[in-house]
Amino acid sequence: MTELAPRATARIRPHDPEEPAPAGPALRVVHESGDIDLAAAEAAAGQFLNALGISTSSESLRGTPGRMARAYAELFSPRPFDLTTFPNDEGYDELVLARRIPVRSVCEHHLLPFVGTAHVGYLPGGRILGLSKLARVVEHFACRPQVQERLTKQVADWLQTHLEPKGVGVVIEAEHSCMTLRGVQATGSSTMTSTLLGLLRSDARSRAEFLALTGATS
């Protein structure tokens, strides 16, 4: 049975009458996942290490199962954030691009990390997005067991749905330790994925501009 990855949800946040009115719809983005049981995770980590012949009785390794549990809990727990948008009063219709957004995630096949950068851009429609939120959306979907292909598409699809731009583009380049540290041990190799939606897919000039600015065509 195939399980779908947890989805990001955007909920309307009640407006505090003592605060200034928000510039756009206040959407609280939260990660839907089960409760974290650190004690159970620590016990399981200890059993895992012991099963691999690694004793945790020494002073230096005694706290390792707990550190493992807390580390993975952090990797799988994206921070909630508010998706703030603003009216596109000037009718800006050129590309908005945030380059080299750090990406850290964990391969769902081996639970080993992959790290790299994301380039996320969009062609504005009626609203524009606070620039930091592009990085927040990337973090939101990266903080869970992932595959790079799905991560790339989830970021693009989510922005297309919630921002309703004329086009969205996402390019991710990452190095996977499940490929560089084990198996083929292809040290230095990287994987690039892309998702283009709307005019960034259908309009050749817009597509070429986006890919050139991200370095995907170099």
GROMACS .gro file of C-alpha atoms in nm:
model
  218
    1MET     CA    1   0.000   0.000   0.000
    2THR     CA    2   0.147   0.335  -0.100
    3GLU     CA    3   0.122   0.612   0.156
    4LEU     CA    4   0.096   0.971   0.040
    5ALA     CA    5   0.336   1.222   0.193
    6PRO     CA    6   0.181   1.458   0.450
    7ARG     CA    7   0.041   1.768   0.286
    8ALA     CA    8   0.085   2.131   0.369
    9THR     CA    9  -0.235   2.302   0.467
   10ALA     CA   10  -0.311   2.673   0.463
   11ARG     CA   11  -0.568   2.786   0.717
   12ILE     CA   12  -0.716   3.131   0.758
   13ARG     CA   13  -0.569   3.289   1.070
   14PRO     CA   14  -0.814   3.498   1.276
   15HIS     CA   15  -0.720   3.866   1.267
   16ASP     CA   16  -0.631   4.030   1.598
   17PRO     CA   17  -0.827   4.360   1.611
   18GLU     CA   18  -0.539   4.522   1.804
   19GLU     CA   19  -0.298   4.458   1.518
   20PRO     CA   20  -0.286   4.646   1.185
   21ALA     CA   21  -0.499   4.483   0.918
   22PRO     CA   22  -0.294   4.232   0.715
   23ALA     CA   23  -0.192   4.323   0.360
   24GLY     CA   24  -0.350   4.009   0.223
   25PRO     CA   25  -0.529   3.693   0.332
   26ALA     CA   26  -0.354   3.565   0.645
   27LEU     CA   27  -0.295   3.196   0.579
   28ARG     CA   28  -0.128   2.996   0.853
   29VAL     CA   29   0.071   2.715   0.689
   30VAL     CA   30   0.112   2.411   0.910
   31HIS     CA   31   0.254   2.062   0.863
   32GLU     CA   32   0.011   1.776   0.909
   33SER     CA   33   0.187   1.485   1.078
   34GLY     CA   34   0.149   1.248   1.369
   35ASP     CA   35   0.262   1.320   1.724
   36ILE     CA   36   0.635   1.281   1.795
   37ASP     CA   37   0.728   1.037   2.073
   38LEU     CA   38   1.092   1.114   2.147
   39ALA     CA   39   1.120   0.850   2.419
   40ALA     CA   40   1.004   0.574   2.183
   41ALA     CA   41   1.230   0.707   1.907
   42GLU     CA   42   1.530   0.706   2.142
   43ALA     CA   43   1.461   0.348   2.249
   44ALA     CA   44   1.425   0.239   1.887
   45ALA     CA   45   1.748   0.417   1.791
   46GLY     CA   46   1.932   0.233   2.067
   47GLN     CA   47   1.794  -0.101   1.947
   48PHE     CA   48   1.887  -0.012   1.589
   49LEU     CA   49   2.249   0.060   1.682
   50ASN     CA   50   2.275  -0.251   1.897
   51ALA     CA   51   2.133  -0.462   1.613
   52LEU     CA   52   2.415  -0.334   1.394
   53GLY     CA   53   2.671  -0.441   1.651
   54ILE     CA   54   2.732  -0.092   1.789
   55SER     CA   55   2.731  -0.082   2.168
   56THR     CA   56   2.595   0.232   2.330
   57SER     CA   57   2.739   0.153   2.672
   58SER     CA   58   3.044   0.377   2.641
   59GLU     CA   59   3.039   0.733   2.771
   60SER     CA   60   3.071   0.882   2.422
   61LEU     CA   61   2.788   0.673   2.273
   62ARG     CA   62   2.554   0.658   2.570
   63GLY     CA   63   2.362   0.967   2.460
   64THR     CA   64   2.370   0.888   2.088
   65PRO     CA   65   2.021   0.730   2.063
   66GLY     CA   66   1.867   1.040   2.219
   67ARG     CA   67   2.064   1.268   1.989
   68MET     CA   68   1.955   1.062   1.690
   69ALA     CA   69   1.590   1.089   1.794
   70ARG     CA   70   1.608   1.465   1.843
   71ALA     CA   71   1.799   1.517   1.518
   72TYR     CA   72   1.544   1.332   1.307
   73ALA     CA   73   1.257   1.500   1.489
   74GLU     CA   74   1.408   1.835   1.391
   75LEU     CA   75   1.460   1.725   1.031
   76PHE     CA   76   1.096   1.618   1.005
   77SER     CA   77   0.940   1.923   1.175
   78PRO     CA   78   0.907   2.229   0.949
   79ARG     CA   79   0.826   2.559   1.116
   80PRO     CA   80   0.474   2.694   1.064
   81PHE     CA   81   0.454   3.030   0.889
   82ASP     CA   82   0.208   3.289   0.760
   83LEU     CA   83   0.172   3.310   0.383
   84THR     CA   84   0.162   3.687   0.339
   85THR     CA   85   0.064   3.830   0.001
   86PHE     CA   86   0.022   4.187  -0.121
   87PRO     CA   87  -0.181   4.351  -0.401
   88ASN     CA   88   0.008   4.375  -0.728
   89ASP     CA   89  -0.089   4.742  -0.757
   90GLU     CA   90   0.164   4.825  -1.028
   91GLY     CA   91   0.064   4.532  -1.242
   92TYR     CA   92   0.417   4.388  -1.233
   93ASP     CA   93   0.426   4.107  -1.489
   94GLU     CA   94   0.793   4.008  -1.508
   95LEU     CA   95   0.966   3.718  -1.340
   96VAL     CA   96   1.018   3.715  -0.962
   97LEU     CA   97   1.296   3.470  -0.877
   98ALA     CA   98   1.458   3.365  -0.550
   99ARG     CA   99   1.783   3.182  -0.626
  100ARG     CA  100   2.001   2.950  -0.423
  101ILE     CA  101   1.750   2.875  -0.148
  102PRO     CA  102   1.918   2.614   0.078
  103VAL     CA  103   1.752   2.272   0.066
  104ARG     CA  104   1.800   1.997   0.323
  105SER     CA  105   1.590   1.686   0.323
  106VAL     CA  106   1.609   1.312   0.387
  107CYS     CA  107   1.583   1.045   0.119
  108GLU     CA  108   1.280   0.832   0.199
  109HIS     CA  109   1.450   0.518   0.066
  110HIS     CA  110   1.755   0.516   0.296
  111LEU     CA  111   1.681   0.797   0.547
  112LEU     CA  112   2.009   0.960   0.449
  113PRO     CA  113   2.022   1.336   0.391
  114PHE     CA  114   2.036   1.518   0.061
  115VAL     CA  115   2.132   1.883   0.045
  116GLY     CA  116   2.145   2.146  -0.226
  117THR     CA  117   1.978   2.460  -0.353
  118ALA     CA  118   1.641   2.553  -0.498
  119HIS     CA  119   1.554   2.829  -0.743
  120VAL     CA  120   1.189   2.930  -0.718
  121GLY     CA  121   1.022   3.186  -0.941
  122TYR     CA  122   0.680   3.301  -1.052
  123LEU     CA  123   0.506   3.541  -1.290
  124PRO     CA  124   0.272   3.749  -1.071
  125GLY     CA  125  -0.101   3.761  -1.117
  126GLY     CA  126  -0.320   3.975  -0.895
  127ARG     CA  127  -0.098   3.940  -0.587
  128ILE     CA  128   0.270   3.921  -0.504
  129LEU     CA  129   0.429   3.711  -0.231
  130GLY     CA  130   0.661   3.812   0.053
  131LEU     CA  131   1.001   3.697  -0.078
  132SER     CA  132   1.099   3.506   0.236
  133LYS     CA  133   0.791   3.289   0.193
  134LEU     CA  134   0.940   3.120  -0.113
  135ALA     CA  135   1.213   2.980   0.112
  136ARG     CA  136   0.954   2.889   0.376
  137VAL     CA  137   0.754   2.684   0.126
  138VAL     CA  138   1.068   2.496   0.019
  139GLU     CA  139   1.153   2.421   0.383
  140HIS     CA  140   0.797   2.311   0.453
  141PHE     CA  141   0.799   2.035   0.193
  142ALA     CA  142   1.165   1.940   0.244
  143CYS     CA  143   1.122   1.863   0.617
  144ARG     CA  144   1.001   1.506   0.576
  145PRO     CA  145   1.117   1.185   0.408
  146GLN     CA  146   1.125   1.286   0.042
  147VAL     CA  147   1.233   1.218  -0.312
  148GLN     CA  148   1.366   1.515  -0.503
  149GLU     CA  149   1.122   1.477  -0.791
  150ARG     CA  150   0.819   1.495  -0.561
  151LEU     CA  151   0.967   1.783  -0.361
  152THR     CA  152   1.013   1.991  -0.676
  153LYS     CA  153   0.657   1.934  -0.793
  154GLN     CA  154   0.500   1.986  -0.450
  155VAL     CA  155   0.657   2.332  -0.415
  156ALA     CA  156   0.544   2.436  -0.763
  157ASP     CA  157   0.192   2.296  -0.733
  158TRP     CA  158   0.139   2.451  -0.392
  159LEU     CA  159   0.245   2.798  -0.507
  160GLN     CA  160   0.027   2.767  -0.817
  161THR     CA  161  -0.275   2.678  -0.603
  162HIS     CA  162  -0.235   2.934  -0.324
  163LEU     CA  163  -0.081   3.229  -0.510
  164GLU     CA  164  -0.261   3.186  -0.846
  165PRO     CA  165   0.024   3.336  -1.051
  166LYS     CA  166   0.054   3.333  -1.429
  167GLY     CA  167   0.334   3.082  -1.403
  168VAL     CA  168   0.560   2.901  -1.155
  169GLY     CA  169   0.903   2.749  -1.193
  170VAL     CA  170   1.108   2.541  -0.951
  171VAL     CA  171   1.456   2.399  -1.009
  172ILE     CA  172   1.635   2.197  -0.742
  173GLU     CA  173   1.993   2.072  -0.756
  174ALA     CA  174   2.106   1.848  -0.472
  175GLU     CA  175   2.370   1.597  -0.369
  176HIS     CA  176   2.230   1.274  -0.227
  177SER     CA  177   2.439   1.099   0.036
  178CYS     CA  178   2.256   0.774  -0.039
  179MET     CA  179   2.432   0.793  -0.376
  180THR     CA  180   2.767   0.945  -0.273
  181LEU     CA  181   2.838   0.763   0.055
  182ARG     CA  182   2.702   0.416  -0.025
  183GLY     CA  183   2.617   0.200  -0.325
  184VAL     CA  184   2.779   0.350  -0.632
  185GLN     CA  185   2.967   0.606  -0.415
  186ALA     CA  186   2.950   0.869  -0.689
  187THR     CA  187   3.122   1.144  -0.490
  188GLY     CA  188   3.059   1.492  -0.626
  189SER     CA  189   2.759   1.400  -0.836
  190SER     CA  190   2.439   1.604  -0.814
  191THR     CA  191   2.081   1.562  -0.930
  192MET     CA  192   1.876   1.838  -1.095
  193THR     CA  193   1.496   1.841  -1.121
  194SER     CA  194   1.254   2.102  -1.250
  195THR     CA  195   0.882   2.175  -1.263
  196LEU     CA  196   0.737   2.451  -1.484
  197LEU     CA  197   0.372   2.553  -1.476
  198GLY     CA  198   0.159   2.808  -1.660
  199LEU     CA  199   0.340   3.056  -1.884
  200LEU     CA  200   0.678   2.939  -1.763
  201ARG     CA  201   0.596   2.611  -1.932
  202SER     CA  202   0.395   2.724  -2.235
  203ASP     CA  203   0.572   3.049  -2.332
  204ALA     CA  204   0.914   2.982  -2.484
  205ARG     CA  205   1.060   3.325  -2.397
  206SER     CA  206   0.952   3.309  -2.032
  207ARG     CA  207   1.073   2.950  -2.000
  208ALA     CA  208   1.413   3.035  -2.151
  209GLU     CA  209   1.453   3.338  -1.922
  210PHE     CA  210   1.374   3.137  -1.611
  211LEU     CA  211   1.605   2.848  -1.699
  212ALA     CA  212   1.888   3.084  -1.793
  213LEU     CA  213   1.863   3.279  -1.467
  214THR     CA  214   1.863   2.961  -1.261
  215GLY     CA  215   2.165   2.825  -1.449
  216ALA     CA  216   1.973   2.518  -1.559
  217THR     CA  217   2.077   2.576  -1.922
  218SER     CA  218   2.445   2.650  -1.856
   0.00000   0.00000   0.00000
